[in-house]
Structures are given as structure tokens and as C-alpha cells.
Amino acid sequence: MNIKHSKYKNTGILFELLVRQITSDTLSGKDSKAASILKKFFVKTELGKEYKLYETLSKHKSLTEGKAEIVINTVIESSKNLNRGSLKRQKYNLIQEIQKHYNLEEFFKTKLPNYKAHASLYTLIEIYNSEHLSTPDQIIANKMSLLEHLTSKNIAKAKVEDSVIEEFKSYDKDLRILTYKVMLEKFNGKYAELNDNQKVVLREFINSVDSTPKLREFYNTKIDEIRTQLSELTKKVENKATKIKLQEINNIIRPLGKTANIGNDDLVNLLQYYELLEELTDLHG
């Protein structure tokens, strides 16, 4: 499932809009209702505690990627200590209170410079506090957005994808991740480190696990590539017994049929084939 961003539930956005409303009211010579609303809902409340997490984004700029990653992880972990029920009630009551004194459409029209970063943080907080896991692509996209905000530079997607893969190794909330974890543990029983081809396989499995045709197509494409590379490398092997074994392996490796389901064993096989190719390349490449 995908978490949808809601500016009406985003604590960082709500706080900043109230502050701007106070400024606007004051400049207009009005008695600002936003000031009392801010005090009522953000002082010694769960909303106030959650806003502190959003405030972290404005306190840190031009960090290294490593430090930015620590900030994001710390904020997400801290969010798990908040009372989700209280937050939900307080946000509902806050919107009701704003609506009593301001036109909601006009109130939310104000453009905020940190809107994208606030939206990304909201989405990640919701993802990591949900019983249902979001798609990995959504986690990666929002983490990239926050990393770029905190570091003030472009972030390579592959780096974030790899960090999510590492995170998923110990994450067991969802069937998707449980399945992935089982597959990874089966493979890691023999191989602790993954090469680049193996990471591509695991990454595709995470992103396509709900799409059997797409995953089957990916699997068959990789099988064809592996067979071609294996044939080329077999030609370089001088030992006749080894050459025969490799030819037998190549004959066994076959694409899946058009209606075949793809399972963990198929993907573990792909990882093992790539391990074999790497060993052969090191010896005869």
C-alpha cells in the first residue's frame, strides 16, 4: 500500500501555517486567534512533541550523507514513542478549531519553502508507524527527498536502495519483508556478501513481489544473460571435467514458462548463478 500525504494532518505544516497566520493577523492589526490556537495545541501536547521532529529539519543544513542518515533514523525512531491515538484526536480538534476562525481553503493556500521536506517526513513517519508496510519505492523516494534537503545536494538512488535493502534484512512486520528475509537468510547461509548483480536481483524482487508477470519477465531475462555469459566462460575452462559440469549446469538453467509462478527458490537460484559467474570470471575472466 501507499501512504498518501495530507497537509491537514501534517504537524510541521500546521505549525508553520499558524505562525504565518499570526504574523499576517498582527500586521493587519487584528487580535490573532491563531496565537491562542498555537498555544493550546502545541504546548505540552503530543502535537508539540511531534512538531519537534519536524523542527529538526530546519535546524540541520548541509550535513554529510552519514549525518543526514542518522538524523532521519533518529527522527523516525523518536516518532514511535508518540501516542498515535492522542495525535489523531488532537489533529482533528486542531482543524476544527482553525475552521471556527479561518477559511480553511484560504488558510492552507500559503506556500511554504519546506513543504516538500515536511511532506516527505510525514509520509515516512506514517509508513514506519503503520501496521501495513508501504511499497519500497515510496520509502526510497521520501528518504532521498529528505537526504537531499539535509545535505543540500543530489543523492544517488542506488545508495538509498542499498540502505533500504539492509534495513529490510531485520524488518519483519509485513509478509513482503518476511518472504524477502527468508530468501535472504537462505542465501546468506553460504554467502554473506552480495555482488552488484545479486543486489539488482534482490532489489527487483522487493519492488515486483506483487507482480508475478513482471518478476517472471525479469527472471527470464536474467536467465538468458546468465546462460550467455556461462557459455562464454565455459569456453575458457581447460579442465575437461569442469567444462562438462558447466555445460550440464547451462543445460539445466531454463527460463520459466508463460504461466509459471515464481518463488523464493527461483530467486535464490539466480543469486547462486551470479555467485558462480563471479567465481568463474575471477578464475578465467
Tab-separated table of C-alpha atoms in Angstrom:
chain	number	residue	atom	x	y	z
A	1	MET	CA	0.000	0.000	0.000
A	2	ASN	CA	0.985	3.633	-0.499
A	3	ILE	CA	0.663	6.280	2.212
A	4	LYS	CA	-0.979	9.477	0.937
A	5	HIS	CA	0.304	12.785	2.210
A	6	SER	CA	-2.260	15.017	3.935
A	7	LYS	CA	-1.447	18.657	4.649
A	8	TYR	CA	-4.403	18.650	7.074
A	9	LYS	CA	-2.616	16.028	9.202
A	10	ASN	CA	0.958	17.220	8.732
A	11	THR	CA	2.075	18.650	12.087
A	12	GLY	CA	5.006	20.557	10.597
A	13	ILE	CA	2.817	22.267	8.018
A	14	LEU	CA	0.039	23.030	10.532
A	15	PHE	CA	2.502	24.683	12.926
A	16	GLU	CA	4.162	26.819	10.247
A	17	LEU	CA	0.811	27.932	8.802
A	18	LEU	CA	-0.349	29.016	12.255
A	19	VAL	CA	2.860	31.029	12.767
A	20	ARG	CA	2.365	32.725	9.398
A	21	GLN	CA	-1.266	33.420	10.249
A	22	ILE	CA	-0.195	35.084	13.499
A	23	THR	CA	2.200	37.288	11.526
A	24	SER	CA	-0.490	38.152	8.978
A	25	ASP	CA	-3.062	38.962	11.670
A	26	THR	CA	-0.589	41.107	13.622
A	27	LEU	CA	0.431	43.100	10.544
A	28	SER	CA	-3.271	43.679	9.842
A	29	GLY	CA	-3.798	44.954	13.372
A	30	LYS	CA	-6.069	42.033	14.284
A	31	ASP	CA	-6.277	40.088	17.522
A	32	SER	CA	-4.854	36.794	16.274
A	33	LYS	CA	-6.884	33.710	17.178
A	34	ALA	CA	-4.031	31.676	15.701
A	35	ALA	CA	-1.828	32.615	18.673
A	36	SER	CA	-4.189	31.060	21.223
A	37	ILE	CA	-4.720	28.042	18.952
A	38	LEU	CA	-0.961	27.525	18.708
A	39	LYS	CA	-0.551	27.707	22.482
A	40	LYS	CA	-3.494	25.399	23.139
A	41	PHE	CA	-2.448	22.635	20.739
A	42	PHE	CA	1.355	22.782	20.702
A	43	VAL	CA	2.376	23.464	24.311
A	44	LYS	CA	2.865	20.295	26.382
A	45	THR	CA	0.892	18.124	23.938
A	46	GLU	CA	1.626	15.165	21.649
A	47	LEU	CA	1.340	17.583	18.720
A	48	GLY	CA	4.045	19.712	20.292
A	49	LYS	CA	6.276	16.673	20.705
A	50	GLU	CA	5.729	15.650	17.097
A	51	TYR	CA	6.432	19.181	15.864
A	52	LYS	CA	9.882	18.938	17.480
A	53	LEU	CA	10.620	16.159	14.979
A	54	TYR	CA	9.717	18.433	12.061
A	55	GLU	CA	11.700	21.274	13.603
A	56	THR	CA	14.795	19.091	13.292
A	57	LEU	CA	14.641	19.562	9.514
A	58	SER	CA	15.097	23.319	9.802
A	59	LYS	CA	17.882	23.012	12.381
A	60	HIS	CA	20.150	20.891	10.213
A	61	LYS	CA	21.534	22.010	6.856
A	62	SER	CA	24.418	20.977	4.595
A	63	LEU	CA	25.109	17.784	6.529
A	64	THR	CA	27.188	14.887	5.261
A	65	GLU	CA	25.159	11.943	3.967
A	66	GLY	CA	26.148	9.907	7.017
A	67	LYS	CA	24.956	12.551	9.478
A	68	ALA	CA	21.770	13.162	7.479
A	69	GLU	CA	21.010	9.438	7.621
A	70	ILE	CA	21.464	9.475	11.411
A	71	VAL	CA	19.103	12.471	11.741
A	72	ILE	CA	16.395	10.766	9.658
A	73	ASN	CA	16.696	7.461	11.513
A	74	THR	CA	16.631	9.216	14.906
A	75	VAL	CA	13.525	11.226	13.998
A	76	ILE	CA	11.699	8.122	12.755
A	77	GLU	CA	12.624	6.138	15.870
A	78	SER	CA	11.509	9.030	18.111
A	79	SER	CA	8.149	9.148	16.323
A	80	LYS	CA	7.446	5.608	17.521
A	81	ASN	CA	7.345	6.860	21.122
A	82	LEU	CA	4.420	9.205	20.461
A	83	ASN	CA	0.834	8.311	21.328
A	84	ARG	CA	-0.762	7.828	17.906
A	85	GLY	CA	-4.299	7.900	19.299
A	86	SER	CA	-3.747	11.223	21.072
A	87	LEU	CA	-2.123	12.683	17.971
A	88	LYS	CA	-5.077	11.709	15.809
A	89	ARG	CA	-7.577	13.304	18.211
A	90	GLN	CA	-5.508	16.467	18.650
A	91	LYS	CA	-5.103	16.942	14.898
A	92	TYR	CA	-8.843	16.528	14.363
A	93	ASN	CA	-9.645	19.030	17.118
A	94	LEU	CA	-6.997	21.437	15.802
A	95	ILE	CA	-8.549	21.502	12.329
A	96	GLN	CA	-11.981	22.039	13.884
A	97	GLU	CA	-10.608	24.967	15.899
A	98	ILE	CA	-8.917	26.563	12.883
A	99	GLN	CA	-12.120	26.188	10.891
A	100	LYS	CA	-14.049	28.147	13.545
A	101	HIS	CA	-11.921	31.255	12.999
A	102	TYR	CA	-10.477	30.977	9.476
A	103	ASN	CA	-11.459	29.863	5.995
A	104	LEU	CA	-9.674	26.515	5.633
A	105	GLU	CA	-9.130	26.855	1.902
A	106	GLU	CA	-7.504	30.266	2.346
A	107	PHE	CA	-5.571	29.109	5.415
A	108	PHE	CA	-3.921	26.243	3.505
A	109	LYS	CA	-3.178	28.308	0.389
A	110	THR	CA	0.048	29.739	1.819
A	111	LYS	CA	3.130	28.280	0.129
A	112	LEU	CA	5.828	27.017	2.480
A	113	PRO	CA	9.500	26.722	1.455
A	114	ASN	CA	9.921	23.436	3.355
A	115	TYR	CA	6.677	21.890	2.105
A	116	LYS	CA	8.366	19.017	0.231
A	117	ALA	CA	10.602	18.107	3.176
A	118	HIS	CA	7.642	18.231	5.584
A	119	ALA	CA	5.588	16.066	3.217
A	120	SER	CA	8.408	13.505	2.959
A	121	LEU	CA	8.867	13.356	6.722
A	122	TYR	CA	5.115	12.999	7.287
A	123	THR	CA	4.992	10.119	4.807
A	124	LEU	CA	7.943	8.294	6.396
A	125	ILE	CA	6.565	8.751	9.919
A	126	GLU	CA	3.213	7.338	8.791
A	127	ILE	CA	4.908	4.438	6.992
A	128	TYR	CA	7.015	3.428	9.984
A	129	ASN	CA	4.090	3.706	12.393
A	130	SER	CA	1.648	1.782	10.225
A	131	GLU	CA	0.652	-1.858	10.586
A	132	HIS	CA	0.887	-2.166	6.803
A	133	LEU	CA	4.180	-1.660	5.009
A	134	SER	CA	4.320	0.800	2.146
A	135	THR	CA	5.943	-0.042	-1.169
A	136	PRO	CA	9.758	0.144	-1.013
A	137	ASP	CA	9.744	2.685	-3.843
A	138	GLN	CA	7.807	5.104	-1.626
A	139	ILE	CA	10.276	4.672	1.237
A	140	ILE	CA	13.226	5.212	-1.111
A	141	ALA	CA	11.704	8.305	-2.784
A	142	ASN	CA	10.921	10.020	0.510
A	143	LYS	CA	14.260	9.156	2.090
A	144	MET	CA	16.023	10.567	-0.974
A	145	SER	CA	13.994	13.768	-0.677
A	146	LEU	CA	14.931	14.216	2.994
A	147	LEU	CA	18.585	13.361	2.401
A	148	GLU	CA	18.773	15.946	-0.380
A	149	HIS	CA	17.098	18.508	1.889
A	150	LEU	CA	19.523	17.878	4.742
A	151	THR	CA	22.671	17.645	2.611
A	152	SER	CA	21.741	20.312	0.028
A	153	LYS	CA	22.968	18.056	-2.788
A	154	ASN	CA	21.721	15.338	-5.122
A	155	ILE	CA	21.688	11.817	-3.719
A	156	ALA	CA	22.342	8.650	-5.748
A	157	LYS	CA	19.229	6.481	-5.740
A	158	ALA	CA	21.263	3.259	-5.631
A	159	LYS	CA	22.752	4.253	-2.253
A	160	VAL	CA	19.317	4.724	-0.730
A	161	GLU	CA	18.068	1.484	-2.283
A	162	ASP	CA	21.000	-0.405	-0.745
A	163	SER	CA	20.319	1.090	2.689
A	164	VAL	CA	16.666	0.027	2.426
A	165	ILE	CA	17.766	-3.495	1.488
A	166	GLU	CA	19.979	-3.589	4.586
A	167	GLU	CA	17.102	-2.318	6.702
A	168	PHE	CA	14.729	-4.960	5.323
A	169	LYS	CA	17.066	-7.730	6.492
A	170	SER	CA	15.886	-7.215	10.068
A	171	TYR	CA	12.358	-5.945	9.383
A	172	ASP	CA	9.579	-8.461	9.920
A	173	LYS	CA	6.298	-6.510	10.108
A	174	ASP	CA	4.980	-7.478	6.719
A	175	LEU	CA	4.603	-10.641	4.652
A	176	ARG	CA	6.548	-8.985	1.834
A	177	ILE	CA	9.518	-8.447	4.100
A	178	LEU	CA	9.162	-11.808	5.831
A	179	THR	CA	9.340	-13.507	2.437
A	180	TYR	CA	12.311	-11.398	1.446
A	181	LYS	CA	14.035	-12.079	4.751
A	182	VAL	CA	13.585	-15.854	4.428
A	183	MET	CA	15.020	-15.763	0.929
A	184	LEU	CA	17.960	-13.636	2.003
A	185	GLU	CA	18.703	-15.830	5.025
A	186	LYS	CA	18.615	-18.963	2.844
A	187	PHE	CA	21.151	-17.380	0.568
A	188	ASN	CA	23.271	-15.821	3.287
A	189	GLY	CA	23.664	-19.225	4.904
A	190	LYS	CA	26.511	-19.654	2.425
A	191	TYR	CA	27.221	-16.190	1.055
A	192	ALA	CA	27.456	-13.234	3.427
A	193	GLU	CA	28.335	-10.583	0.863
A	194	LEU	CA	26.327	-9.679	-2.225
A	195	ASN	CA	27.824	-8.579	-5.524
A	196	ASP	CA	26.212	-5.902	-7.719
A	197	ASN	CA	24.236	-8.383	-9.846
A	198	GLN	CA	22.830	-10.047	-6.740
A	199	LYS	CA	21.751	-6.676	-5.326
A	200	VAL	CA	19.892	-5.971	-8.577
A	201	VAL	CA	18.049	-9.281	-8.214
A	202	LEU	CA	17.063	-8.574	-4.607
A	203	ARG	CA	16.042	-5.016	-5.407
A	204	GLU	CA	13.791	-6.191	-8.254
A	205	PHE	CA	12.223	-8.830	-6.034
A	206	ILE	CA	11.302	-6.220	-3.429
A	207	ASN	CA	9.791	-3.875	-5.988
A	208	SER	CA	7.975	-6.522	-8.057
A	209	VAL	CA	6.923	-9.079	-5.468
A	210	ASP	CA	3.228	-8.342	-6.098
A	211	SER	CA	3.608	-8.507	-9.863
A	212	THR	CA	4.240	-12.101	-10.950
A	213	PRO	CA	4.355	-11.403	-14.727
A	214	LYS	CA	6.851	-8.561	-14.274
A	215	LEU	CA	9.034	-10.613	-11.952
A	216	ARG	CA	8.854	-13.651	-14.243
A	217	GLU	CA	9.940	-11.486	-17.192
A	218	PHE	CA	12.838	-10.114	-15.141
A	219	TYR	CA	13.839	-13.645	-14.097
A	220	ASN	CA	13.791	-14.971	-17.676
A	221	THR	CA	15.829	-12.014	-18.950
A	222	LYS	CA	18.475	-12.638	-16.304
A	223	ILE	CA	18.492	-16.390	-17.038
A	224	ASP	CA	19.194	-15.673	-20.718
A	225	GLU	CA	22.026	-13.305	-19.746
A	226	ILE	CA	23.499	-15.842	-17.331
A	227	ARG	CA	23.402	-18.670	-19.914
A	228	THR	CA	25.163	-16.490	-22.482
A	229	GLN	CA	27.889	-15.471	-20.012
A	230	LEU	CA	28.239	-19.038	-18.756
A	231	SER	CA	28.729	-20.341	-22.317
A	232	GLU	CA	31.431	-17.754	-22.974
A	233	LEU	CA	33.255	-18.546	-19.743
A	234	THR	CA	32.970	-22.321	-20.260
A	235	LYS	CA	34.982	-21.947	-23.463
A	236	LYS	CA	37.877	-20.584	-21.397
A	237	VAL	CA	37.920	-23.537	-18.984
A	238	GLU	CA	40.687	-26.031	-19.845
A	239	ASN	CA	39.837	-28.814	-17.391
A	240	LYS	CA	37.573	-31.235	-19.287
A	241	ALA	CA	35.645	-32.469	-16.223
A	242	THR	CA	34.917	-28.903	-15.123
A	243	LYS	CA	33.890	-27.956	-18.657
A	244	ILE	CA	31.391	-30.846	-18.811
A	245	LYS	CA	29.903	-29.894	-15.431
A	246	LEU	CA	29.472	-26.288	-16.525
A	247	GLN	CA	27.801	-27.383	-19.761
A	248	GLU	CA	25.420	-29.568	-17.747
A	249	ILE	CA	24.604	-26.613	-15.468
A	250	ASN	CA	23.930	-24.447	-18.509
A	251	ASN	CA	21.568	-27.073	-19.884
A	252	ILE	CA	19.659	-27.236	-16.589
A	253	ILE	CA	19.189	-23.456	-16.366
A	254	ARG	CA	15.942	-22.697	-18.164
A	255	PRO	CA	13.526	-19.739	-18.337
A	256	LEU	CA	10.125	-20.104	-16.660
A	257	GLY	CA	7.014	-20.827	-18.714
A	258	LYS	CA	4.476	-18.122	-19.561
A	259	THR	CA	2.090	-19.180	-16.782
A	260	ALA	CA	4.640	-20.380	-14.217
A	261	ASN	CA	4.646	-18.835	-10.770
A	262	ILE	CA	7.950	-17.547	-9.460
A	263	GLY	CA	9.002	-18.361	-5.916
A	264	ASN	CA	11.821	-17.873	-3.440
A	265	ASP	CA	13.753	-20.862	-4.756
A	266	ASP	CA	13.872	-19.370	-8.259
A	267	LEU	CA	15.319	-16.144	-6.906
A	268	VAL	CA	17.811	-17.936	-4.673
A	269	ASN	CA	18.889	-19.849	-7.790
A	270	LEU	CA	19.521	-16.554	-9.573
A	271	LEU	CA	21.707	-15.402	-6.701
A	272	GLN	CA	23.652	-18.663	-6.795
A	273	TYR	CA	24.110	-18.464	-10.584
A	274	TYR	CA	25.583	-14.988	-10.200
A	275	GLU	CA	27.894	-16.271	-7.469
A	276	LEU	CA	29.077	-19.000	-9.833
A	277	LEU	CA	29.619	-16.483	-12.635
A	278	GLU	CA	31.670	-14.261	-10.340
A	279	GLU	CA	33.895	-17.185	-9.301
A	280	LEU	CA	34.392	-18.254	-12.920
A	281	THR	CA	35.149	-14.695	-14.004
A	282	ASP	CA	37.775	-14.368	-11.266
A	283	LEU	CA	39.395	-17.605	-12.410
A	284	HIS	CA	39.075	-17.308	-16.204
A	285	GLY	CA	37.822	-13.778	-16.977
